[in-house]
Short mmCIF file of C-alpha atoms and ligand atoms in Angstrom, two decimals:
data_model
loop_
_atom_site.label_atom_id
_atom_site.label_comp_id
_atom_site.label_asym_id
_atom_site.label_seq_id
_atom_site.Cartn_x
_atom_site.Cartn_y
_atom_site.Cartn_z
CA UNK A 1 316.24 271.66 180.89
CA UNK A 2 313.38 271.34 178.43
CA UNK A 3 311.47 268.87 180.54
CA UNK A 4 311.79 266.95 183.79
CA UNK A 5 310.46 263.76 185.27
CA UNK A 6 310.20 262.59 188.88
CA UNK A 7 309.30 259.22 190.36
CA UNK A 8 309.28 258.43 194.08
CA UNK A 9 312.16 260.70 195.05
CA UNK A 10 314.23 260.61 191.85
CA UNK A 11 314.43 263.38 189.28
CA UNK A 12 315.51 262.47 185.73
CA UNK A 13 314.95 263.73 182.19
CA UNK A 14 311.43 262.71 181.23
CA UNK A 15 312.57 260.22 178.56
CA UNK A 16 314.87 258.46 181.04
CA UNK A 17 312.42 257.95 183.90
CA UNK A 18 312.12 254.28 184.82
CA UNK A 19 308.97 252.94 186.46
CA UNK A 20 308.55 249.40 187.81
CA UNK A 21 306.33 247.15 185.70
CA UNK A 22 304.37 246.26 188.84
CA UNK A 23 303.19 249.84 189.44
CA UNK A 24 299.40 249.31 189.52
CA UNK A 25 299.03 252.40 187.38
CA UNK A 26 300.55 250.43 184.52
CA UNK A 27 298.35 247.32 184.43
CA UNK A 28 295.12 248.54 186.12
CA UNK A 29 295.22 252.31 185.63
CA UNK A 30 294.77 252.20 189.41
CA UNK A 31 295.54 255.81 190.17
CA UNK A 32 294.60 259.44 189.76
CA UNK A 33 296.19 262.51 188.22
CA UNK A 34 296.16 266.28 187.87
CA UNK A 35 297.43 268.61 185.15
CA UNK A 36 298.39 272.17 186.13
CA UNK A 37 299.68 275.27 184.41
CA UNK A 38 302.94 276.84 185.57
CA UNK A 39 303.74 280.33 184.34
CA UNK A 40 307.12 281.88 185.10
CA UNK A 41 307.57 279.04 187.59
CA UNK A 42 304.42 279.87 189.54
CA UNK A 43 301.39 277.59 189.74
CA UNK A 44 297.89 278.55 188.75
CA UNK A 45 295.10 277.36 191.08
CA UNK A 46 297.43 275.00 192.94
CA UNK A 47 295.14 274.66 195.98
CA UNK A 48 292.16 273.77 193.78
CA UNK A 49 294.15 271.08 191.97
CA UNK A 50 295.52 269.65 195.22
CA UNK A 51 292.01 269.57 196.71
CA UNK A 52 290.69 267.68 193.66
CA UNK A 53 293.65 265.29 193.79
CA UNK A 54 292.83 264.50 197.45
CA UNK A 55 289.17 264.06 196.55
CA UNK A 56 290.02 261.61 193.72
CA UNK A 57 292.37 259.70 196.04
CA UNK A 58 289.69 259.48 198.74
CA UNK A 59 287.06 258.25 196.26
CA UNK A 60 289.41 255.48 195.06
CA UNK A 61 290.54 254.78 198.67
CA UNK A 62 294.21 255.28 197.84
CA UNK A 63 296.18 256.16 200.99
CA UNK A 64 298.68 258.94 200.27
CA UNK A 65 300.44 260.21 203.37
CA UNK A 66 302.53 262.98 201.78
CA UNK A 67 301.50 266.43 203.01
CA UNK A 68 300.45 269.13 200.55
CA UNK A 69 303.47 271.17 201.70
CA UNK A 70 305.88 268.39 200.75
CA UNK A 71 304.08 267.70 197.48
CA UNK A 72 304.13 271.40 196.65
CA UNK A 73 307.87 271.56 197.33
CA UNK A 74 308.47 268.65 194.91
CA UNK A 75 306.23 270.23 192.26
CA UNK A 76 308.08 273.52 192.65
CA UNK A 77 311.43 271.81 192.28
CA UNK A 78 310.21 270.04 189.14
CA UNK A 79 308.95 273.30 187.65
CA UNK A 80 312.17 275.10 188.58
CA UNK A 81 314.26 272.50 186.78
CA UNK A 82 312.51 273.33 183.49
CA UNK A 83 313.67 276.48 181.72
CA UNK A 84 310.38 277.25 179.99
CA UNK A 85 308.28 280.15 181.33
CA UNK A 86 305.13 278.39 180.24
CA UNK A 87 304.75 274.81 181.45
CA UNK A 88 302.20 272.09 181.92
CA UNK A 89 302.91 269.85 184.90
CA UNK A 90 301.42 266.39 185.32
CA UNK A 91 301.07 264.68 188.71
CA UNK A 92 300.04 261.05 189.07
CA UNK A 93 299.50 259.00 192.23
CA UNK A 94 298.93 255.24 191.95
CA UNK A 95 297.97 252.65 194.56
CA UNK A 96 301.52 251.31 194.68
CA UNK A 97 303.71 248.52 193.38
CA UNK A 98 302.56 244.94 193.87
CA UNK A 99 301.98 241.58 192.17
CA UNK A 100 298.84 241.81 190.04
CA UNK A 101 295.78 240.94 192.09
CA UNK A 102 292.58 242.91 191.62
CA UNK A 103 291.82 243.67 195.28
CA UNK A 104 293.94 246.30 197.03
CA UNK A 105 297.43 244.96 197.86
CA UNK A 106 298.37 244.92 201.56
CA UNK A 107 301.12 247.26 202.63
CA UNK A 108 301.76 248.83 199.22
CA UNK A 109 302.73 252.52 199.32
CA UNK A 110 301.43 255.04 196.80
CA UNK A 111 303.73 255.92 193.89
CA UNK A 112 304.19 259.55 192.87
CA UNK A 113 305.02 260.41 189.25
CA UNK A 114 305.49 263.97 188.00
CA UNK A 115 306.55 265.41 184.71
CA UNK A 116 306.71 268.92 183.36
CA UNK A 117 307.52 270.44 180.00
CA UNK A 118 307.10 273.69 178.13
CA UNK A 119 303.62 274.04 176.60
CA UNK A 120 302.49 277.40 175.21
CA UNK A 121 299.15 278.85 176.24
CA UNK A 122 296.37 278.22 173.73
CA UNK A 123 295.29 280.89 171.26
CA UNK A 124 291.79 281.91 172.35
CA UNK A 125 290.82 283.81 169.23
CA UNK A 126 289.96 281.22 166.62
CA UNK A 127 286.62 279.36 166.70
CA UNK A 128 287.24 275.59 166.90
CA UNK A 129 285.43 272.57 165.47
CA UNK A 130 284.02 269.75 167.59
CA UNK A 131 282.35 266.41 166.92
CA UNK A 132 279.59 264.82 168.99
CA UNK A 133 279.95 261.28 170.34
CA UNK A 134 278.04 259.10 172.79
CA UNK A 135 279.49 259.20 176.30
CA UNK A 136 280.60 255.61 176.86
CA UNK A 137 282.56 256.33 180.02
CA UNK A 138 281.83 254.88 183.45
CA UNK A 139 279.52 256.43 186.04
CA UNK A 140 282.16 258.19 188.16
CA UNK A 141 283.55 260.80 185.77
CA UNK A 142 284.01 263.17 188.73
CA UNK A 143 287.09 261.11 189.69
CA UNK A 144 290.22 262.06 187.74
CA UNK A 145 291.40 258.48 187.21
CA UNK A 146 294.02 257.21 184.82
CA UNK A 147 291.40 255.11 183.00
CA UNK A 148 290.93 257.30 179.96
CA UNK A 149 290.40 254.91 177.04
CA UNK A 150 286.98 256.28 175.96
CA UNK A 151 288.48 259.78 176.10
CA UNK A 152 291.57 258.70 174.17
CA UNK A 153 289.42 257.13 171.41
CA UNK A 154 287.15 260.17 171.29
CA UNK A 155 290.10 262.58 171.08
CA UNK A 156 291.54 260.53 168.23
CA UNK A 157 288.18 260.49 166.40
CA UNK A 158 288.04 264.29 166.79
CA UNK A 159 291.58 264.66 165.48
CA UNK A 160 290.84 262.47 162.45
CA UNK A 161 287.91 264.79 161.63
CA UNK A 162 290.07 267.91 162.00
CA UNK A 163 288.37 268.85 165.28
CA UNK A 164 289.72 270.22 168.53
CA UNK A 165 287.44 268.19 170.79
CA UNK A 166 284.73 265.57 171.03
CA UNK A 167 281.58 266.54 172.92
CA UNK A 168 280.03 263.66 174.87
CA UNK A 169 276.31 263.13 175.33
CA UNK A 170 274.19 260.48 177.06
CA UNK A 171 270.74 260.10 175.53
CA UNK A 172 270.95 263.57 174.00
CA UNK A 173 272.07 265.27 177.24
CA UNK A 174 275.51 266.88 176.96
CA UNK A 175 277.97 266.00 179.70
CA UNK A 176 281.40 267.41 178.78
CA UNK A 177 284.22 266.82 176.29
CA UNK A 178 286.98 264.21 176.09
CA UNK A 179 289.39 266.33 178.16
CA UNK A 180 287.52 269.56 178.86
CA UNK A 181 284.22 270.94 180.07
CA UNK A 182 281.68 272.65 177.81
CA UNK A 183 280.14 276.04 178.65
CA UNK A 184 277.24 277.57 176.75
CA UNK A 185 276.06 281.16 176.42
CA UNK A 186 272.40 281.81 175.69
CA UNK A 187 270.54 285.08 176.13
CA UNK A 188 273.33 286.42 178.33
CA UNK A 189 273.32 283.40 180.70
CA UNK A 190 276.38 281.17 181.18
CA UNK A 191 275.23 277.58 181.41
CA UNK A 192 277.06 274.32 182.01
CA UNK A 193 276.25 270.80 183.21
CA UNK A 194 276.10 270.40 187.00
CA UNK A 195 279.18 269.12 188.83
CA UNK A 196 277.83 265.64 189.48
CA UNK A 197 279.29 262.22 188.66
CA UNK A 198 278.73 262.71 184.92
CA UNK A 199 281.52 265.27 184.55
CA UNK A 200 284.91 266.14 185.92
CA UNK A 201 284.50 269.25 188.08
CA UNK A 202 286.97 271.32 186.09
CA UNK A 203 289.06 273.91 187.88
CA UNK A 204 288.74 276.16 184.81
CA UNK A 205 284.94 275.64 184.71
CA UNK A 206 284.69 276.73 188.37
CA UNK A 207 286.84 279.79 187.72
CA UNK A 208 284.71 280.83 184.73
CA UNK A 209 281.56 280.49 186.86
CA UNK A 210 283.16 282.56 189.61
CA UNK A 211 284.26 285.28 187.20
CA UNK A 212 280.84 285.37 185.52
CA UNK A 213 279.19 285.94 188.90
CA UNK A 214 281.67 288.74 189.59
CA UNK A 215 280.74 290.31 186.25
CA UNK A 216 277.02 289.93 187.07
CA UNK A 217 276.55 287.42 184.26
CA UNK A 218 273.87 284.96 185.45
CA UNK A 219 275.02 281.34 185.68
CA UNK A 220 272.96 278.20 185.37
CA UNK A 221 274.33 274.79 186.31
CA UNK A 222 271.70 272.63 184.65
CA UNK A 223 272.44 270.15 181.91
CA UNK A 224 271.53 271.02 178.32
CA UNK A 225 270.53 268.94 175.30
CA UNK A 226 272.30 268.56 171.96
CA UNK A 227 269.63 270.80 170.40
CA UNK A 228 270.27 273.49 173.00
CA UNK A 229 273.98 273.19 172.34
CA UNK A 230 273.48 273.69 168.60
CA UNK A 231 271.29 276.75 169.12
CA UNK A 232 273.62 278.35 171.70
CA UNK A 233 274.76 281.91 171.17
CA UNK A 234 278.30 280.79 172.01
CA UNK A 235 280.05 277.62 173.21
CA UNK A 236 283.33 277.41 175.04
CA UNK A 237 285.63 274.48 175.75
CA UNK A 238 287.38 274.95 179.10
CA UNK A 239 290.38 273.19 180.60
CA UNK A 240 293.71 273.87 182.21
CA UNK A 241 295.44 273.80 178.85
CA UNK A 242 292.67 275.30 176.69
CA UNK A 243 291.51 278.04 179.09
CA UNK A 244 288.34 278.91 177.13
CA UNK A 245 288.23 278.07 173.41
CA UNK A 246 285.28 279.21 171.32
CA UNK A 247 283.43 276.61 169.25
CA UNK A 248 282.24 277.49 165.76
CA UNK A 249 281.32 274.13 164.19
CA UNK A 250 279.55 271.09 165.61
CA UNK A 251 279.80 268.02 163.35
CA UNK A 252 280.72 270.37 160.45
CA UNK A 253 277.62 272.53 161.00
CA UNK A 254 278.32 276.23 161.68
CA UNK A 255 277.10 277.26 165.13
CA UNK A 256 277.47 280.18 167.55
CA UNK A 257 279.00 283.60 166.85
CA UNK A 258 275.87 285.32 168.16
CA UNK A 259 277.25 286.85 171.37
CA UNK A 260 280.93 287.33 170.69
CA UNK A 261 281.06 290.41 172.91
CA UNK A 262 280.18 288.41 176.04
CA UNK A 263 282.38 285.50 174.97
CA UNK A 264 285.40 287.79 174.59
CA UNK A 265 284.59 289.56 177.86
CA UNK A 266 284.64 286.26 179.76
CA UNK A 267 287.81 285.12 178.00
CA UNK A 268 289.54 288.40 178.86
CA UNK A 269 288.39 288.18 182.48
CA UNK A 270 289.79 284.66 182.71
CA UNK A 271 293.18 285.55 181.22
CA UNK A 272 293.44 288.64 183.45
CA UNK A 273 292.58 286.57 186.53
CA UNK A 274 295.06 283.89 185.43
CA UNK A 275 297.91 286.41 185.10
CA UNK A 276 296.98 288.06 188.41
CA UNK A 277 297.13 284.70 190.18
CA UNK A 278 300.47 283.65 188.76
CA UNK A 279 301.94 287.09 189.35
CA UNK A 280 300.62 287.54 192.86
CA UNK A 281 300.82 284.14 194.41
N1 PDD B 301 291.83 267.45 181.39
N2 PDD B 301 286.80 267.20 181.79
C1 PDD B 301 287.69 266.22 181.54
C2 PDD B 301 287.19 264.87 181.16
C3 PDD B 301 289.07 266.50 181.66
O1 PDD B 301 289.97 265.53 181.43
C4 PDD B 301 289.50 267.81 182.00
C5 PDD B 301 290.95 268.16 182.17
C6 PDD B 301 288.52 268.79 182.22
C7 PDD B 301 288.88 270.21 182.59
O2 PDD B 301 289.40 270.27 183.90
P1 PDD B 301 290.40 271.44 184.33
O3 PDD B 301 289.73 272.70 183.98
O4 PDD B 301 290.54 271.25 185.80
O5 PDD B 301 291.67 271.22 183.57
C8 PDD B 301 287.18 268.44 182.11
C9 PDD B 301 293.24 267.66 181.60
C10 PDD B 301 293.71 268.98 181.14
C11 PDD B 301 294.03 266.49 181.06
O6 PDD B 301 293.49 265.39 181.04
O7 PDD B 301 295.18 266.68 180.69
#
Protein backbone atom coordinates (compact mmCIF):
# COMPACT_ATOMS: atom_id res chain seq x y z
CA UNK A 1 0.00 0.00 0.00
CA UNK A 2 1.05 3.60 -0.55
CA UNK A 3 -0.22 4.77 2.80
CA UNK A 4 -2.06 3.47 5.84
CA UNK A 5 -4.25 4.85 8.57
CA UNK A 6 -5.15 3.49 12.00
CA UNK A 7 -7.70 4.63 14.55
CA UNK A 8 -8.38 2.87 17.86
CA UNK A 9 -7.73 -0.67 16.65
CA UNK A 10 -8.79 -0.36 12.99
CA UNK A 11 -6.44 -0.14 10.03
CA UNK A 12 -7.76 1.41 6.80
CA UNK A 13 -6.40 3.30 3.80
CA UNK A 14 -5.64 6.81 5.01
CA UNK A 15 -8.38 8.44 2.90
CA UNK A 16 -11.00 6.05 4.28
CA UNK A 17 -10.30 6.45 8.00
CA UNK A 18 -13.40 7.58 9.88
CA UNK A 19 -13.10 9.49 13.14
CA UNK A 20 -16.02 10.42 15.41
CA UNK A 21 -16.97 14.10 15.34
CA UNK A 22 -16.83 14.13 19.15
CA UNK A 23 -13.11 13.27 19.28
CA UNK A 24 -11.79 16.20 21.35
CA UNK A 25 -8.89 16.47 18.95
CA UNK A 26 -11.35 17.72 16.35
CA UNK A 27 -13.06 20.59 18.18
CA UNK A 28 -10.46 21.54 20.85
CA UNK A 29 -7.19 20.27 19.39
CA UNK A 30 -7.06 18.53 22.78
CA UNK A 31 -4.24 16.13 22.07
CA UNK A 32 -0.59 15.64 21.24
CA UNK A 33 1.37 14.14 18.37
CA UNK A 34 4.71 12.90 17.10
CA UNK A 35 6.16 12.58 13.60
CA UNK A 36 8.85 9.94 13.00
CA UNK A 37 10.98 8.75 10.12
CA UNK A 38 10.83 5.11 9.06
CA UNK A 39 13.54 3.85 6.73
CA UNK A 40 13.31 0.35 5.28
CA UNK A 41 10.60 -0.28 7.87
CA UNK A 42 12.81 0.62 10.83
CA UNK A 43 12.23 3.62 13.08
CA UNK A 44 14.72 6.36 13.73
CA UNK A 45 14.99 7.56 17.36
CA UNK A 46 11.81 5.73 18.37
CA UNK A 47 12.59 5.85 22.11
CA UNK A 48 13.20 9.60 21.99
CA UNK A 49 9.89 10.21 20.22
CA UNK A 50 7.99 7.94 22.62
CA UNK A 51 9.58 9.71 25.60
CA UNK A 52 8.53 13.12 24.22
CA UNK A 53 5.02 11.80 23.51
CA UNK A 54 4.72 10.67 27.15
CA UNK A 55 6.05 14.02 28.33
CA UNK A 56 3.49 15.93 26.21
CA UNK A 57 0.70 13.66 27.48
CA UNK A 58 1.77 14.20 31.09
CA UNK A 59 1.92 17.99 30.66
CA UNK A 60 -1.63 18.01 29.24
CA UNK A 61 -2.78 15.45 31.86
CA UNK A 62 -4.07 13.02 29.23
CA UNK A 63 -4.21 9.48 30.64
CA UNK A 64 -2.93 6.97 28.08
CA UNK A 65 -2.64 3.45 29.45
CA UNK A 66 -1.18 1.73 26.36
CA UNK A 67 2.35 0.46 26.98
CA UNK A 68 5.23 1.55 24.74
CA UNK A 69 5.61 -2.09 23.68
CA UNK A 70 2.02 -2.24 22.44
CA UNK A 71 2.25 1.17 20.79
CA UNK A 72 5.49 0.16 19.10
CA UNK A 73 3.88 -3.02 17.77
CA UNK A 74 1.02 -0.98 16.24
CA UNK A 75 3.46 1.53 14.73
CA UNK A 76 5.49 -1.32 13.28
CA UNK A 77 2.41 -2.90 11.77
CA UNK A 78 1.42 0.43 10.24
CA UNK A 79 4.89 0.92 8.76
CA UNK A 80 4.96 -2.66 7.47
CA UNK A 81 1.68 -2.17 5.63
CA UNK A 82 3.23 0.63 3.55
CA UNK A 83 5.47 -0.46 0.68
CA UNK A 84 7.69 2.61 0.66
CA UNK A 85 11.23 2.28 2.04
CA UNK A 86 11.16 5.88 3.16
CA UNK A 87 8.18 6.87 5.29
CA UNK A 88 6.98 9.54 7.65
CA UNK A 89 4.67 8.22 10.37
CA UNK A 90 2.32 10.43 12.36
CA UNK A 91 0.99 9.46 15.80
CA UNK A 92 -1.73 11.42 17.57
CA UNK A 93 -3.28 10.84 20.99
CA UNK A 94 -6.33 12.88 22.04
CA UNK A 95 -8.16 13.13 25.35
CA UNK A 96 -11.01 10.99 24.06
CA UNK A 97 -14.51 11.20 22.64
CA UNK A 98 -17.13 13.16 24.56
CA UNK A 99 -19.82 15.84 24.32
CA UNK A 100 -18.15 19.24 24.04
CA UNK A 101 -17.47 20.68 27.48
CA UNK A 102 -14.22 22.51 28.15
CA UNK A 103 -13.19 20.72 31.36
CA UNK A 104 -11.86 17.17 31.07
CA UNK A 105 -14.69 14.68 30.39
CA UNK A 106 -15.16 11.94 33.00
CA UNK A 107 -14.38 8.41 31.92
CA UNK A 108 -13.30 9.24 28.36
CA UNK A 109 -10.51 7.04 26.99
CA UNK A 110 -7.68 8.41 24.88
CA UNK A 111 -7.98 8.02 21.10
CA UNK A 112 -5.00 6.84 19.06
CA UNK A 113 -4.63 7.92 15.43
CA UNK A 114 -1.72 6.88 13.22
CA UNK A 115 -0.96 7.40 9.59
CA UNK A 116 2.06 6.66 7.47
CA UNK A 117 3.02 7.36 3.88
CA UNK A 118 6.08 7.45 1.68
CA UNK A 119 8.03 10.71 2.02
CA UNK A 120 11.52 11.01 0.54
CA UNK A 121 14.37 12.31 2.67
CA UNK A 122 15.12 16.00 2.11
CA UNK A 123 17.98 17.13 -0.10
CA UNK A 124 20.53 18.68 2.25
CA UNK A 125 22.66 20.40 -0.36
CA UNK A 126 20.77 23.50 -1.41
CA UNK A 127 20.70 26.62 0.78
CA UNK A 128 17.08 27.52 1.64
CA UNK A 129 15.26 30.82 2.15
CA UNK A 130 13.44 31.76 5.34
CA UNK A 131 11.28 34.66 6.50
CA UNK A 132 11.18 36.15 9.99
CA UNK A 133 7.89 36.51 11.87
CA UNK A 134 6.87 37.39 15.42
CA UNK A 135 6.28 34.32 17.59
CA UNK A 136 2.59 34.59 18.45
CA UNK A 137 2.31 31.11 19.92
CA UNK A 138 1.38 30.29 23.51
CA UNK A 139 3.84 29.93 26.38
CA UNK A 140 4.15 26.13 26.37
CA UNK A 141 5.80 25.44 23.02
CA UNK A 142 7.68 22.52 24.62
CA UNK A 143 4.41 20.52 24.44
CA UNK A 144 3.78 18.96 21.03
CA UNK A 145 0.06 19.78 20.96
CA UNK A 146 -2.30 19.69 18.02
CA UNK A 147 -2.92 23.45 18.36
CA UNK A 148 -0.77 24.63 15.49
CA UNK A 149 -2.64 27.58 13.96
CA UNK A 150 0.17 30.16 14.39
CA UNK A 151 2.56 27.62 12.84
CA UNK A 152 0.15 26.86 10.00
CA UNK A 153 -0.23 30.59 9.19
CA UNK A 154 3.53 31.13 9.41
CA UNK A 155 4.26 28.15 7.14
CA UNK A 156 1.77 29.49 4.61
CA UNK A 157 3.31 32.99 4.76
CA UNK A 158 6.73 31.40 4.15
CA UNK A 159 5.40 29.39 1.21
CA UNK A 160 3.81 32.48 -0.35
CA UNK A 161 7.23 34.18 -0.20
CA UNK A 162 8.97 31.18 -1.78
CA UNK A 163 10.60 30.22 1.52
CA UNK A 164 11.17 26.88 3.19
CA UNK A 165 10.47 28.09 6.73
CA UNK A 166 9.42 30.96 8.95
CA UNK A 167 11.77 31.83 11.82
CA UNK A 168 9.96 32.99 14.96
CA UNK A 169 11.24 35.67 17.32
CA UNK A 170 9.91 37.28 20.49
CA UNK A 171 11.18 40.81 21.02
CA UNK A 172 14.15 40.16 18.73
CA UNK A 173 15.12 36.86 20.42
CA UNK A 174 14.93 33.88 18.06
CA UNK A 175 13.00 30.88 19.36
CA UNK A 176 12.63 28.34 16.54
CA UNK A 177 10.78 27.90 13.24
CA UNK A 178 7.17 27.00 12.40
CA UNK A 179 7.92 23.26 12.37
CA UNK A 180 11.64 22.98 13.02
CA UNK A 181 14.43 24.18 15.29
CA UNK A 182 17.12 26.63 14.21
CA UNK A 183 20.83 25.98 14.77
CA UNK A 184 23.55 28.57 14.21
CA UNK A 185 27.27 28.21 13.58
CA UNK A 186 29.56 31.06 14.60
CA UNK A 187 33.33 30.90 15.02
CA UNK A 188 33.20 27.10 15.12
CA UNK A 189 30.55 26.96 17.88
CA UNK A 190 27.14 25.32 17.37
CA UNK A 191 24.51 27.43 19.07
CA UNK A 192 20.78 27.02 19.53
CA UNK A 193 18.05 28.31 21.85
CA UNK A 194 17.78 26.46 25.17
CA UNK A 195 15.20 23.68 25.50
CA UNK A 196 12.76 25.66 27.63
CA UNK A 197 9.06 26.38 27.14
CA UNK A 198 9.75 28.69 24.18
CA UNK A 199 10.70 25.86 21.82
CA UNK A 200 9.87 22.27 21.05
CA UNK A 201 12.81 20.16 22.24
CA UNK A 202 13.47 18.66 18.82
CA UNK A 203 14.78 15.12 18.59
CA UNK A 204 16.91 16.19 15.61
CA UNK A 205 18.24 19.23 17.53
CA UNK A 206 19.32 16.95 20.40
CA UNK A 207 21.01 14.54 17.99
CA UNK A 208 22.93 17.37 16.29
CA UNK A 209 24.12 18.62 19.70
CA UNK A 210 25.19 15.10 20.65
CA UNK A 211 27.07 14.59 17.38
CA UNK A 212 28.75 18.00 17.65
CA UNK A 213 30.04 17.09 21.12
CA UNK A 214 31.35 13.80 19.73
CA UNK A 215 33.17 15.74 17.00
CA UNK A 216 34.58 18.15 19.62
CA UNK A 217 32.58 21.04 18.18
CA UNK A 218 31.67 23.30 21.13
CA UNK A 219 27.94 23.73 21.72
CA UNK A 220 26.13 26.64 23.31
CA UNK A 221 22.48 26.43 24.31
CA UNK A 222 21.80 30.13 24.80
CA UNK A 223 19.26 32.09 22.82
CA UNK A 224 20.45 34.43 20.06
CA UNK A 225 19.09 37.65 18.60
CA UNK A 226 17.91 38.37 15.06
CA UNK A 227 21.14 40.33 14.49
CA UNK A 228 23.22 37.36 15.62
CA UNK A 229 21.20 35.13 13.32
CA UNK A 230 21.88 37.39 10.33
CA UNK A 231 25.62 37.51 11.04
CA UNK A 232 25.93 33.74 11.60
CA UNK A 233 28.54 31.81 9.66
CA UNK A 234 25.88 29.19 8.91
CA UNK A 235 22.27 28.47 9.88
CA UNK A 236 20.54 25.13 9.84
CA UNK A 237 16.87 24.19 10.07
CA UNK A 238 16.47 20.85 11.86
CA UNK A 239 13.51 18.50 12.09
CA UNK A 240 12.54 14.90 11.60
CA UNK A 241 11.66 15.54 7.98
CA UNK A 242 14.29 18.18 7.16
CA UNK A 243 17.26 16.63 9.00
CA UNK A 244 19.51 19.71 8.71
CA UNK A 245 18.82 22.20 5.90
CA UNK A 246 21.21 25.08 5.32
CA UNK A 247 19.77 28.60 5.21
CA UNK A 248 21.11 31.08 2.66
CA UNK A 249 18.57 33.94 2.70
CA UNK A 250 16.72 35.63 5.55
CA UNK A 251 13.89 37.90 4.37
CA UNK A 252 15.53 37.94 0.89
CA UNK A 253 18.89 39.06 2.31
CA UNK A 254 21.83 36.73 1.54
CA UNK A 255 23.32 35.29 4.73
CA UNK A 256 25.73 32.53 5.78
CA UNK A 257 28.03 30.46 3.55
CA UNK A 258 31.02 31.36 5.72
CA UNK A 259 31.72 27.96 7.30
CA UNK A 260 30.42 25.46 4.80
CA UNK A 261 33.08 22.92 5.76
CA UNK A 262 31.73 22.60 9.32
CA UNK A 263 28.13 22.71 8.12
CA UNK A 264 28.72 19.82 5.71
CA UNK A 265 30.67 17.90 8.35
CA UNK A 266 27.74 18.09 10.77
CA UNK A 267 25.24 17.19 8.05
CA UNK A 268 27.32 14.17 7.04
CA UNK A 269 27.68 13.08 10.67
CA UNK A 270 23.91 13.29 11.11
CA UNK A 271 23.10 11.29 7.96
CA UNK A 272 25.71 8.65 8.86
CA UNK A 273 24.29 8.36 12.39
CA UNK A 274 20.76 8.21 10.96
CA UNK A 275 21.64 5.33 8.62
CA UNK A 276 23.54 3.52 11.39
CA UNK A 277 20.51 3.72 13.67
CA UNK A 278 18.00 2.48 11.13
CA UNK A 279 20.35 -0.26 9.98
CA UNK A 280 21.38 -1.43 13.43
CA UNK A 281 18.29 -1.13 15.51
N1 LIG B 1 7.77 19.23 13.55
N2 LIG B 1 9.91 22.79 16.43
C1 LIG B 1 8.63 22.66 16.04
C2 LIG B 1 7.67 23.76 16.33
C3 LIG B 1 8.22 21.47 15.38
O1 LIG B 1 6.94 21.32 15.01
C4 LIG B 1 9.18 20.46 15.11
C5 LIG B 1 8.80 19.17 14.44
C6 LIG B 1 10.50 20.67 15.52
C7 LIG B 1 11.59 19.64 15.27
O2 LIG B 1 11.40 18.51 16.08
P1 LIG B 1 11.96 17.08 15.64
O3 LIG B 1 13.39 17.27 15.34
O4 LIG B 1 11.73 16.23 16.84
O5 LIG B 1 11.17 16.66 14.44
C8 LIG B 1 10.83 21.85 16.18
C9 LIG B 1 7.29 18.00 12.98
C10 LIG B 1 8.23 17.40 12.01
C11 LIG B 1 5.89 18.18 12.45
O6 LIG B 1 5.17 19.01 12.98
O7 LIG B 1 5.51 17.47 11.53
